[in-house]
Every structure is written in structure tokens, then in C-alpha cells.
């Protein structure tokens, strides 16, 4: 059954920022403020999902191979990811390095208080930190120590990954530039310091430069509205791309780890890693799919794709919605070498590897962009009795220029899977929906 | 009967107090905070036509400050009435 006319579908697939711009034009300021609130946390589940996934991945390799292996792998990934950040620093651009690093933190849904700038340093308080601090405040290390283990010295795992990133920047630039130290008096709070070297004694940031550095655009827009300024179009436009650098960094971290594990531990362990850390996280998506009706699921997925940095169009079929992702914002952009810094991070260069073996988690393809294995794993999981909330056609993006295709099956649709999609993940037929998902 | 009356009265006063508190909070709440709450409440699969009563309520008052205030006053007055009835019973 078709749910939308062509016009309705076009309207439903607009981004929140486009809608907010229209409401602004109409002068509907209550609606603009409401949308600003939504947009300010538009990436919430993607960001928290990545944060949890990275920590679970690190947790599993720590548990399975020990601390020395984790330290080595995390250190290697950090050096790979931070090399471009350190490049500018080596040439003396300390202001650019501070701005680049703080742009990552400012979208972590935590508060940042500038502590001021002296002749020797620029300092901030993460109050609390939206990544490592959030995990500590959420007590995940105590609630699920098997999935979120601490290191032998008691240090939270994600905070150690952050330390590796700091160490990598400092090592590559040849100076102690970046440090983050947990506040001993307040759990989850952290003090970040950038030590000046080439710019010692110089003022790097004026007060008006510091504010946008640590304040997301939605908050800036609300501030302008409070002072009766209506010129917020520049802050609204494409707001979903604002957290892109943080999104891409997390995406690259996962891909670099997958590449390392594939090379050092082989495909069977890589498969176990993705099933144990990622597929299990989809459980909450399945539960919500069971609880929500199709239109709501569709709208939510549209928002997710925008904040997942995808460029897409949608068509509707009798039994499903088809998202033409050209490209998908994570795996697709990476396949095209567009992630974080265009042209810098590509498969086949640095640490990023394609899988050379065809497997259920590569949709039966080889070579295969290794980040995308998680989509094959969840495809199989869904065909084995879970709701069809996020099915991928694993052959669609057979080469970087092709778009990826994702399906959202309508809840009312019969559970008939195209044989091609089943074959891609090594199945002959789909199992009926498990009873626990039928509400 | 006296004990039962006190029990019911105390319960009504308690519910009334919660209503007054919720109404005042809603009255003061900004649209941007409603937006945040909406995204959080609908996170991982929710949406505008969700079955959850909380989301349905948020959908009604979103982007319409006067309606939100009307609802806040209703909840506040309802709570106040309950508290008064509770006090009278006890």
C-alpha cells in the first residue's frame, strides 16, 4: 500500500534545516525554536551509537588479546588518524590545530567552558565531556564490565583512546601540545590544554572567535533570536553537516580497526567482532521498529540519513521505501575517498584495507570495502527473524561511483525477501518475524 | 473511614503537588527544550505519529507556544484543585 503521493514524499524527505528555513521565512518563530531544539540533538543516536560501538570494539579486543595488543592497535590508529591534524601544527599553525580539535568536541553534546587564554596556553573545561565523560557518568564500565572493560590501572577505555589521539598529535608534531586531564573533583569533567610553542606570547583567539569555536550553530541561532536578530539563515543551512568531522573521525577509527583485525586476526574473528559489538546494538532499533508505525519510522530514518552525512533521494514501492544513497554518508563516502579530508583517507592507502575474501559479511563480494561489513551482518540478522528496518542491497554499490541502496520495509508488508538479497548473505530463505517483535 | 479519608486526601494532595510542579515547568519550558525532548523521546525509531502518549502530547504542543501555555495552566490548575480537594478531605 502506498502511503504518500509524490508531493508528500518530497515534503517528507526534506531536512530539518530546510524546514526550519521555510518556517523562518514564514515568520513562525515558535516552530523555528522547536526545530532548533530538535536539530541541536539531531545526531544524538548516531553519535552515541558510534561512541558505544568504538568502546565495545576496543573492549572486545582488550578482553580477547590483552592490554598490550589494545595499546598497540589503538596507538597505531591514533597516529594514522591524527597525522593530517599534526601536519598543520608542524608548520606552526597552532590556532588551526586548536580550532580543528575543538570542533570535534563541540558536537559531543556536552558543555564546554573556555577557561581562557594565557601567553602559554589555551584551556577549556569539558563540563562534562560528551564522550569519555558521558560513558563514565552513565556507569557503563560498572553496569557492563564485560562489554566496557577498564584498563588494569582503572582507566576508562574510551579515555585511553582519547589519550592515544593526544599522544599521536604530540608525537607527530614533536612537541607537547595537547593534553586532557580528568577533573579529580568532578566525575566526567575534563580539562583540555593546548600548550603554545610557536605562538607563545601571542593572542590566538579573540573573545568573538572563542564563542563559535565551542558553541554549536543551533545554540548560536537561539542566542541571536533572544537578542531579536532574525539573521540566522547561515546557521540553519545544512546544519546536519556541522558534526561531520566528528562523524568521520569515528567512522575512520572503526575502519582502521577493522583493517588491522582483518590483517592480523583474519576474517572469522572480524566476523565475530562485528556480530558481537554491532549487531547486538541493533536490538534497540528492532524494539522501536516494533513499537512505531511506518510513517514515523520513515521520518526518523530520513532524519538519520541527513545526520549520517548521506546525499540521497527516496522512492516508495508497495512494500518498502527505497533510499538511493549517492553516496551513503559513512561507508559510501569512505569508498569514494571523501571522508574527513577529501582525498586523504582512501582504501588501499595508510591503514585502510579492503577485504579480499568473499564472505557472508561482505555480501559475497571481494574485494569489499571493509567498513561496510556491519551492513551485511545486520542484513543477515534481520532475515533471521528480526524486523526489516534497515536492509541493504549489497551489490548496489559495486564500485565507488554507484549509489548504495537501502530499504525500509513497511510494517504492513508481507515478509517476502528478494532471493538476490538473501543470497548475498548466504541464506536461502528468510525466517518469520520472531514473536517477541510482534506487538 | 477517617483513616481512609486521610489516605485519599494525602494521595490527592501529592498528585496535586506533582501537577502544580509539572504545569509550572511546562509553562516555563522553551520551545527549543521541547524540541530536544521530542528528539530524545523519539530516538531510535520514533516519530511524529508515535503511539507513545508523551510523543503525541509533544506533537500537539510543539511550535505553538500559546497552546503549550494553555496546557500548562490546565495542568497547574488541575493539580491545584486536586491538592485543595485533598486538603479538604483530610
Coordinates of C-alpha atoms in Angstrom, one line a residue:
Chain A
X1 CA 0.0 0.0 0.0
X2 CA 1.3 3.4 -1.0
X3 CA 1.5 5.9 1.9
X4 CA 2.5 9.1 0.2
X5 CA 1.8 11.0 -3.0
X6 CA 4.8 12.2 -4.9
X7 CA 4.4 15.7 -3.4
X8 CA 4.0 14.4 0.1
X9 CA 7.1 12.2 -0.3
X10 CA 9.1 15.2 -1.5
X11 CA 7.9 17.1 1.5
X12 CA 8.7 14.3 4.0
X13 CA 12.2 13.9 2.7
X14 CA 13.3 17.4 3.4
X15 CA 15.9 18.0 6.1
X16 CA 15.1 19.7 9.4
X17 CA 17.3 22.6 8.4
X18 CA 15.3 23.2 5.1
X19 CA 12.0 23.0 7.1
X20 CA 13.4 25.5 9.7
X21 CA 14.5 27.9 6.9
X22 CA 10.9 27.8 5.5
X23 CA 9.4 28.4 8.9
X24 CA 11.8 31.3 9.3
X25 CA 10.7 32.8 6.0
X26 CA 7.0 32.5 7.2
X27 CA 7.9 34.1 10.5
X28 CA 6.7 31.1 12.5
X29 CA 9.2 31.7 15.3
X30 CA 7.8 29.2 17.8
X31 CA 8.2 26.4 15.2
X32 CA 11.8 27.7 14.4
X33 CA 12.7 27.5 18.1
X34 CA 11.2 24.0 18.3
X35 CA 13.1 22.8 15.2
X36 CA 16.3 24.3 16.6
X37 CA 15.9 22.2 19.7
X38 CA 15.4 19.1 17.5
X39 CA 18.4 20.0 15.3
X40 CA 20.7 20.7 18.2
X41 CA 20.4 17.0 19.1
X42 CA 19.7 15.7 15.6
X43 CA 22.8 13.4 15.6
X44 CA 22.1 12.0 19.1
X45 CA 21.6 8.4 18.3
X46 CA 24.3 8.3 15.6
X47 CA 26.8 9.9 17.9
X48 CA 26.0 7.8 20.9
X49 CA 25.9 4.7 18.7
X50 CA 29.4 5.4 17.4
X51 CA 30.7 6.2 20.8
X52 CA 29.3 2.9 22.2
X53 CA 30.5 0.9 19.2
X54 CA 34.1 2.2 19.4
X55 CA 34.2 1.4 23.1
X56 CA 32.7 -2.0 22.6
X57 CA 35.2 -2.8 19.8
X58 CA 38.1 -1.7 21.9
X59 CA 36.6 -3.7 24.8
X60 CA 36.4 -6.9 22.9
X61 CA 40.0 -6.8 21.6
X62 CA 41.2 -5.8 25.1
X63 CA 39.4 -8.8 26.5
X64 CA 40.4 -11.2 23.8
X65 CA 44.0 -10.2 23.2
X66 CA 45.1 -8.3 26.3
X67 CA 46.2 -4.8 27.1
X68 CA 49.4 -4.8 25.1
X69 CA 47.5 -5.6 21.9
X70 CA 44.9 -3.0 22.5
X71 CA 47.6 -0.3 23.3
X72 CA 49.4 -1.1 20.2
X73 CA 46.3 -1.1 17.9
X74 CA 44.8 2.0 19.4
X75 CA 48.1 3.8 19.3
X76 CA 48.6 2.9 15.6
X77 CA 45.1 4.0 14.7
X78 CA 45.6 7.3 16.5
X79 CA 48.9 8.0 14.7
X80 CA 47.1 7.3 11.4
X81 CA 44.1 9.5 12.1
X82 CA 45.9 12.4 13.7
X83 CA 48.7 12.7 11.1
X84 CA 46.8 15.3 9.0
X85 CA 46.0 17.3 12.1
X86 CA 49.6 17.3 13.1
X87 CA 50.7 18.4 9.7
X88 CA 49.4 22.0 10.2
X89 CA 50.9 22.0 13.6
X90 CA 54.3 21.1 12.3
X91 CA 54.1 24.2 10.1
X92 CA 53.3 26.3 13.2
X93 CA 49.5 26.6 12.7
X94 CA 48.7 26.3 16.4
X95 CA 45.5 28.3 16.1
X96 CA 44.2 26.0 13.3
X97 CA 45.1 22.9 15.3
X98 CA 43.2 24.1 18.4
X99 CA 40.2 25.0 16.2
X100 CA 40.3 21.7 14.5
X101 CA 40.4 19.7 17.7
X102 CA 37.8 21.7 19.5
X103 CA 35.4 21.4 16.5
X104 CA 35.4 17.7 17.3
X105 CA 34.4 18.2 21.0
X106 CA 31.9 20.9 20.4
X107 CA 29.5 18.4 18.9
X108 CA 29.8 15.8 21.6
X109 CA 26.6 17.0 23.3
X110 CA 28.5 18.1 26.3
X111 CA 29.1 21.6 27.7
X112 CA 32.4 23.4 27.1
X113 CA 33.5 26.3 29.2
X114 CA 36.5 28.2 27.9
X115 CA 39.0 28.6 30.7
X116 CA 40.8 31.4 29.0
X117 CA 44.0 32.0 27.1
X118 CA 47.3 33.0 28.6
X119 CA 50.7 33.6 26.9
X120 CA 51.5 29.9 27.3
X121 CA 48.2 28.0 26.7
X122 CA 44.6 27.9 25.6
X123 CA 42.4 25.9 28.1
X124 CA 38.9 24.5 28.2
X125 CA 36.8 22.7 30.6
X126 CA 34.6 19.8 29.3
X127 CA 31.8 20.2 31.7
X128 CA 31.1 17.3 31.4
X129 CA 32.9 15.6 28.5
X130 CA 30.3 14.3 26.0
X131 CA 32.3 11.2 25.1
X132 CA 34.5 9.6 27.7
X133 CA 32.9 11.6 30.5
X134 CA 29.4 10.6 29.4
X135 CA 30.4 6.9 29.5
X136 CA 31.8 7.3 33.0
X137 CA 28.7 9.2 34.1
X138 CA 26.5 6.6 32.6
X139 CA 28.3 4.0 34.7
X140 CA 28.7 1.7 31.6
X141 CA 32.0 0.4 33.0
X142 CA 30.2 -0.8 36.1
X143 CA 27.0 -1.9 34.6
X144 CA 28.5 -4.0 31.7
X145 CA 32.2 -4.5 32.6
X146 CA 32.3 -7.4 30.1
X147 CA 31.4 -5.1 27.2
X148 CA 33.1 -1.9 28.6
X149 CA 36.1 -3.1 30.5
X150 CA 38.5 -0.7 32.2
X151 CA 42.3 -1.0 31.9
X152 CA 44.4 -2.6 34.6
X153 CA 45.1 0.8 36.2
X154 CA 41.3 1.5 36.3
X155 CA 41.4 4.0 33.4
X156 CA 38.1 4.1 31.4
X157 CA 38.7 2.6 27.9
X158 CA 37.4 5.4 25.8
X159 CA 39.5 7.9 27.8
X160 CA 42.6 5.9 26.9
X161 CA 41.7 6.0 23.2
X162 CA 41.4 9.8 23.6
X163 CA 44.9 9.8 25.2
X164 CA 46.3 7.9 22.3
X165 CA 44.9 10.6 20.0
X166 CA 46.6 13.3 22.0
X167 CA 49.8 11.4 22.1
X168 CA 49.7 10.9 18.4
X169 CA 49.4 14.6 17.7
X170 CA 52.1 15.4 20.2
X171 CA 54.5 12.8 18.8
X172 CA 53.9 13.8 15.1
X173 CA 54.4 17.5 15.8
X174 CA 57.4 16.8 18.1
X175 CA 56.1 18.9 21.0
X176 CA 53.7 18.5 23.9
X177 CA 50.8 20.5 22.5
X178 CA 47.5 18.8 23.5
X179 CA 46.6 17.3 26.9
X180 CA 43.3 16.4 28.6
X181 CA 43.2 15.6 32.3
X182 CA 40.1 14.4 34.1
X183 CA 39.0 16.8 36.8
X184 CA 39.7 15.0 40.1
X185 CA 36.9 16.7 41.8
X186 CA 34.0 16.2 39.3
X187 CA 33.3 12.9 37.7
X188 CA 33.1 13.1 33.9
X189 CA 34.6 16.5 33.7
X190 CA 37.9 17.1 32.0
X191 CA 40.4 19.9 31.4
X192 CA 41.8 20.3 28.0
X193 CA 45.0 22.3 27.5
X194 CA 46.8 23.4 24.3
X195 CA 50.3 24.5 25.0
X196 CA 51.6 27.3 22.8
X197 CA 55.0 26.9 21.2
X198 CA 55.4 29.0 18.1
X199 CA 52.7 31.3 19.2
X200 CA 53.9 31.7 22.8
X201 CA 53.1 35.2 24.0
X202 CA 50.6 35.8 21.2
X203 CA 46.8 36.0 21.5
X204 CA 45.4 33.3 19.2
X205 CA 41.7 33.8 19.8
X206 CA 39.7 36.9 20.4
X207 CA 36.5 36.6 22.6
X208 CA 34.3 36.7 19.5
X209 CA 36.3 33.9 17.9
X210 CA 36.2 31.7 21.0
X211 CA 32.4 31.7 21.2
X212 CA 31.6 30.0 17.8
X213 CA 34.5 27.6 18.5
X214 CA 32.7 26.0 21.4
X215 CA 29.1 26.8 20.6
X216 CA 27.1 24.7 18.1
X217 CA 25.2 26.6 15.5
X218 CA 21.7 25.9 16.9
X219 CA 22.8 27.5 20.2
X220 CA 24.2 30.5 18.4
X221 CA 21.0 30.8 16.4
X222 CA 18.9 30.8 19.6
X223 CA 21.1 33.4 21.1
X224 CA 20.6 35.6 18.1
X225 CA 16.8 35.1 18.3
X226 CA 17.0 36.1 22.0
X227 CA 18.6 39.4 21.1
X228 CA 15.8 39.9 18.4
X229 CA 18.1 39.2 15.5
X230 CA 16.4 37.2 12.7
X231 CA 19.5 36.7 10.5
X232 CA 20.1 33.0 11.4
X233 CA 19.9 31.6 7.8
X234 CA 23.6 31.0 7.7
X235 CA 23.4 29.0 11.0
X236 CA 20.4 26.9 9.8
X237 CA 21.6 26.0 6.3
X238 CA 22.8 22.3 6.1
X239 CA 23.1 22.2 9.9
X240 CA 23.2 18.4 9.8
X241 CA 26.7 18.6 8.2
X242 CA 28.0 20.6 11.2
X243 CA 29.2 17.5 13.1
X244 CA 30.7 15.9 10.0
X245 CA 34.3 15.9 11.2
X246 CA 33.5 14.1 14.4
X247 CA 31.3 11.6 12.5
X248 CA 34.0 10.9 10.0
X249 CA 36.7 10.5 12.7
X250 CA 34.7 7.9 14.4
X251 CA 33.9 6.2 11.1
X252 CA 37.6 6.1 10.3
X253 CA 38.5 4.8 13.7
X254 CA 36.2 1.8 13.2
X255 CA 37.5 1.2 9.6
X256 CA 41.2 1.3 10.7
X257 CA 40.5 -1.2 13.5
X258 CA 38.6 -3.5 11.1
X259 CA 41.5 -3.3 8.7
X260 CA 44.0 -4.1 11.4
X261 CA 42.0 -7.0 12.7
X262 CA 41.4 -8.4 9.3
X263 CA 45.1 -8.4 8.5
X264 CA 46.3 -9.7 11.9
X265 CA 43.4 -12.0 13.0
X266 CA 41.6 -13.0 9.8
X267 CA 38.1 -13.0 8.6
X268 CA 36.5 -15.3 11.1
X269 CA 37.5 -13.2 14.0
X270 CA 36.5 -10.0 12.2
X271 CA 33.0 -11.5 11.7
X272 CA 32.8 -12.4 15.4
X273 CA 33.9 -8.9 16.3
X274 CA 31.2 -7.2 14.2
X275 CA 28.4 -9.6 15.3
X276 CA 29.3 -9.2 19.0
X277 CA 29.8 -5.4 19.0
X278 CA 27.5 -4.1 16.3
X279 CA 24.7 -6.5 15.6
X280 CA 23.7 -6.7 19.2
X281 CA 23.4 -2.9 19.3
X282 CA 20.6 -3.2 16.7
X283 CA 18.3 -4.8 19.2
X284 CA 17.1 -1.4 20.4
X285 CA 16.3 -0.5 16.7
X286 CA 14.3 -3.6 16.4
X287 CA 12.3 -2.9 19.6
X288 CA 11.5 0.6 18.4
X289 CA 10.5 -0.7 14.9
X290 CA 8.0 -3.0 16.6
X291 CA 6.6 -0.1 18.6
X292 CA 6.3 2.6 15.9
X293 CA 4.1 2.8 12.9
X294 CA 5.6 3.0 9.4
X295 CA 5.3 6.8 8.7
X296 CA 7.1 7.5 12.0
X297 CA 9.9 5.1 11.1
X298 CA 10.2 6.6 7.7
X299 CA 10.5 10.2 9.0
X300 CA 13.0 9.1 11.6
X301 CA 15.2 7.3 9.0
X302 CA 15.1 10.4 6.8
X303 CA 16.5 12.5 9.7
X304 CA 19.1 9.8 10.4
X305 CA 20.4 9.8 6.9
X306 CA 20.8 13.5 6.8
X307 CA 22.8 13.5 10.1
X308 CA 24.7 10.4 8.8
X309 CA 26.0 12.7 6.1
X310 CA 24.3 11.0 3.2
X311 CA 23.2 12.5 -0.1
X312 CA 20.0 10.8 -1.1
X313 CA 16.6 10.6 -2.7
X314 CA 13.8 8.3 -1.8
X315 CA 11.2 6.4 -3.8
X316 CA 8.2 4.5 -2.5
X317 CA 7.2 1.0 -3.5
X318 CA 4.2 -1.0 -2.4
X319 CA 6.0 -2.9 0.3
X320 CA 9.0 -0.6 1.1
X321 CA 10.8 2.7 0.9
X322 CA 13.9 2.8 -1.2
X323 CA 16.7 5.1 -0.2
X324 CA 19.1 5.8 -3.1
X325 CA 22.3 6.9 -1.2
X326 CA 24.6 8.6 -3.5
X327 CA 26.7 8.2 -1.5
X328 CA 25.8 6.8 1.9
X329 CA 27.3 9.2 4.4
X330 CA 29.7 6.7 6.1
X331 CA 30.8 3.7 4.1
X332 CA 29.9 5.2 0.7
X333 CA 31.8 8.5 1.3
X334 CA 34.7 6.5 2.5
X335 CA 34.6 4.3 -0.6
X336 CA 34.8 7.4 -2.6
X337 CA 37.6 8.9 -0.5
X338 CA 35.5 11.8 0.7
X339 CA 35.7 11.2 4.4
X340 CA 37.1 13.8 6.9
X341 CA 39.6 15.4 4.4
X342 CA 38.7 14.7 0.8
X343 CA 41.3 12.5 -0.9
X344 CA 43.4 11.9 2.3
X345 CA 41.7 8.7 3.6
X346 CA 41.2 6.1 0.9
X347 CA 41.0 2.3 0.9
X348 CA 44.4 0.9 -0.1
X349 CA 46.4 3.8 1.5
X350 CA 47.6 4.0 5.0
X351 CA 45.8 1.6 7.3
X352 CA 42.6 1.3 5.3
X353 CA 42.2 -2.2 3.7
X354 CA 39.5 -3.8 1.6
X355 CA 38.6 -7.4 2.4
X356 CA 40.0 -9.7 -0.2
X357 CA 37.8 -12.7 0.7
X358 CA 34.2 -13.2 -0.2
X359 CA 32.1 -13.9 2.9
X360 CA 28.6 -13.6 4.4
X361 CA 29.8 -10.3 5.9
X362 CA 31.0 -8.9 2.6
X363 CA 27.7 -9.7 0.7
X364 CA 29.7 -12.4 -1.0
X365 CA 31.9 -9.8 -2.7
X366 CA 35.7 -9.4 -3.0
X367 CA 37.4 -7.0 -2.8
X368 CA 35.0 -5.3 -0.5
X369 CA 35.2 -2.0 1.5
X370 CA 35.7 -3.3 5.0
X371 CA 33.7 -0.6 6.8
X372 CA 30.5 -1.9 5.1
X373 CA 30.7 -5.4 6.7
X374 CA 28.4 -4.3 9.5
X375 CA 25.6 -3.8 7.0
X376 CA 25.9 -7.3 5.7
X377 CA 25.9 -8.7 9.3
X378 CA 22.7 -6.8 10.2
X379 CA 21.1 -7.8 6.9
X380 CA 21.6 -11.4 7.8
X381 CA 20.4 -10.8 11.4
X382 CA 17.2 -9.2 10.1
X383 CA 16.5 -12.1 7.6
X384 CA 16.9 -14.5 10.5
X385 CA 13.8 -13.3 12.3
X386 CA 14.2 -9.6 13.1
X387 CA 12.2 -6.7 11.8
X388 CA 13.3 -5.4 8.3
X389 CA 14.2 -2.0 9.5
X390 CA 17.4 -1.5 7.6
X391 CA 18.1 -3.8 4.6
X392 CA 20.9 -3.0 2.2
X393 CA 21.4 -4.2 -1.3
X394 CA 25.0 -5.3 -1.0
X395 CA 25.6 -5.3 -4.8
X396 CA 24.3 -1.9 -5.5
X397 CA 27.5 0.0 -4.7
X398 CA 29.7 -2.4 -6.6
X399 CA 32.1 0.4 -7.4
X400 CA 32.6 3.7 -5.7
X401 CA 30.7 5.8 -8.3
X402 CA 27.5 3.7 -7.9
X403 CA 24.9 4.6 -5.3
X404 CA 24.1 2.3 -2.3
X405 CA 20.5 1.2 -1.9
X406 CA 18.8 0.8 1.4
X407 CA 15.3 -0.4 2.1
X408 CA 12.9 0.3 4.9
X409 CA 10.2 -2.3 4.7
X410 CA 6.7 -1.2 5.6
X411 CA 5.4 -3.0 8.7
X412 CA 2.2 -4.0 6.9
X413 CA 4.2 -5.6 4.0
X414 CA 4.4 -9.4 3.6
X415 CA 7.7 -10.8 4.7
X416 CA 9.0 -11.8 1.3
X417 CA 12.7 -11.1 0.7
X418 CA 14.1 -10.8 -2.8
X419 CA 16.2 -14.0 -3.3
X420 CA 19.1 -11.9 -4.5
X421 CA 19.4 -10.1 -1.1
X422 CA 19.2 -13.5 0.8
X423 CA 21.9 -15.0 -1.4
X424 CA 24.2 -12.0 -0.7
X425 CA 24.4 -13.0 3.0
X426 CA 24.4 -16.8 2.5
X427 CA 20.8 -17.5 3.1
X428 CA 18.1 -19.3 1.0
X429 CA 15.0 -18.1 2.8
X430 CA 14.0 -15.6 5.4
X431 CA 12.7 -16.7 8.8
X432 CA 9.4 -15.4 10.0
X433 CA 9.4 -12.5 12.4
X434 CA 10.2 -13.6 15.9
X435 CA 7.2 -13.4 18.2
X436 CA 8.8 -11.0 20.6
X437 CA 8.8 -8.3 17.9
X438 CA 5.1 -8.7 17.2
X439 CA 3.2 -6.1 19.2
Chain B
X1 CA -13.5 5.9 57.4
X2 CA -11.4 8.7 58.9
X3 CA -8.2 6.9 58.1
X4 CA -9.4 6.1 54.6
X5 CA -10.3 9.8 54.1
X6 CA -6.8 10.9 55.2
X7 CA -5.2 8.4 52.9
X8 CA -7.2 9.6 49.9
X9 CA -6.7 13.2 50.8
X10 CA -3.0 12.8 51.2
X11 CA -2.8 11.0 47.9
X12 CA -4.8 13.7 46.2
X13 CA -2.5 16.4 47.7
X14 CA 0.5 14.5 46.5
X15 CA -0.8 14.2 42.9
X16 CA -1.9 17.8 43.0
X17 CA 1.6 18.9 44.1
X18 CA 3.1 16.9 41.1
X19 CA 0.5 18.5 38.8
X20 CA 1.4 22.0 40.0
X21 CA 5.0 21.3 39.6
X22 CA 4.6 19.8 36.1
X23 CA 2.4 22.7 35.0
X24 CA 4.8 25.3 36.2
X25 CA 7.7 23.6 34.5
X26 CA 5.8 23.2 31.2
X27 CA 4.8 26.9 31.4
X28 CA 8.4 27.9 31.7
X29 CA 9.8 25.4 29.2
X30 CA 11.1 26.9 26.0
X31 CA 10.2 25.5 22.5
X32 CA 13.8 24.6 21.9
X33 CA 13.8 22.4 25.0
X34 CA 10.6 20.8 23.8
X35 CA 12.4 20.1 20.5
X36 CA 15.3 18.4 22.3
X37 CA 12.8 16.4 24.4
X38 CA 11.0 15.3 21.3
X39 CA 14.1 14.1 19.5
X40 CA 15.2 12.2 22.7
X41 CA 11.8 10.7 23.2
X42 CA 11.6 9.5 19.6
X43 CA 15.2 8.4 19.3
X44 CA 15.9 5.1 17.6
X45 CA 12.7 4.8 15.6
X46 CA 10.2 7.2 16.9
X47 CA 8.5 9.9 15.0
X48 CA 5.6 12.3 14.8
X49 CA 2.8 9.8 14.9
X50 CA 4.2 7.6 17.6
X51 CA 1.9 5.7 19.8
X52 CA 3.7 6.9 22.9
X53 CA 1.4 9.3 24.8
X54 CA 4.4 11.5 25.6
X55 CA 5.2 11.9 21.9
X56 CA 1.6 12.5 21.0
X57 CA 1.4 15.3 23.6
X58 CA 4.7 16.8 22.4
X59 CA 3.4 16.7 18.9
X60 CA 0.3 18.7 19.8
X61 CA 2.1 21.5 21.6
X62 CA 5.3 21.8 19.5
X63 CA 5.9 25.0 17.8
X64 CA 2.8 26.6 19.4
X65 CA 3.7 28.4 22.5
X66 CA 0.2 29.7 23.3
X67 CA -1.2 26.1 23.2
X68 CA 1.7 24.9 25.3
X69 CA 0.9 27.6 27.9
X70 CA -2.8 26.8 27.8
X71 CA -2.0 23.2 28.6
X72 CA 0.5 24.2 31.3
X73 CA -2.2 26.3 33.0
X74 CA -4.7 23.5 32.7
X75 CA -2.3 21.0 34.4
X76 CA -1.4 23.6 37.0
X77 CA -5.0 24.4 37.9
X78 CA -6.0 20.8 37.9
X79 CA -3.2 20.0 40.3
X80 CA -4.1 22.9 42.5
X81 CA -7.8 21.7 42.5
X82 CA -6.7 18.2 43.4
X83 CA -4.5 19.5 46.2
X84 CA -7.3 21.6 47.7
X85 CA -9.8 18.7 47.5
X86 CA -7.2 16.5 49.1
X87 CA -6.7 19.0 51.9
X88 CA -10.5 19.4 52.4
X89 CA -10.9 15.6 52.6
X90 CA -8.2 15.2 55.2

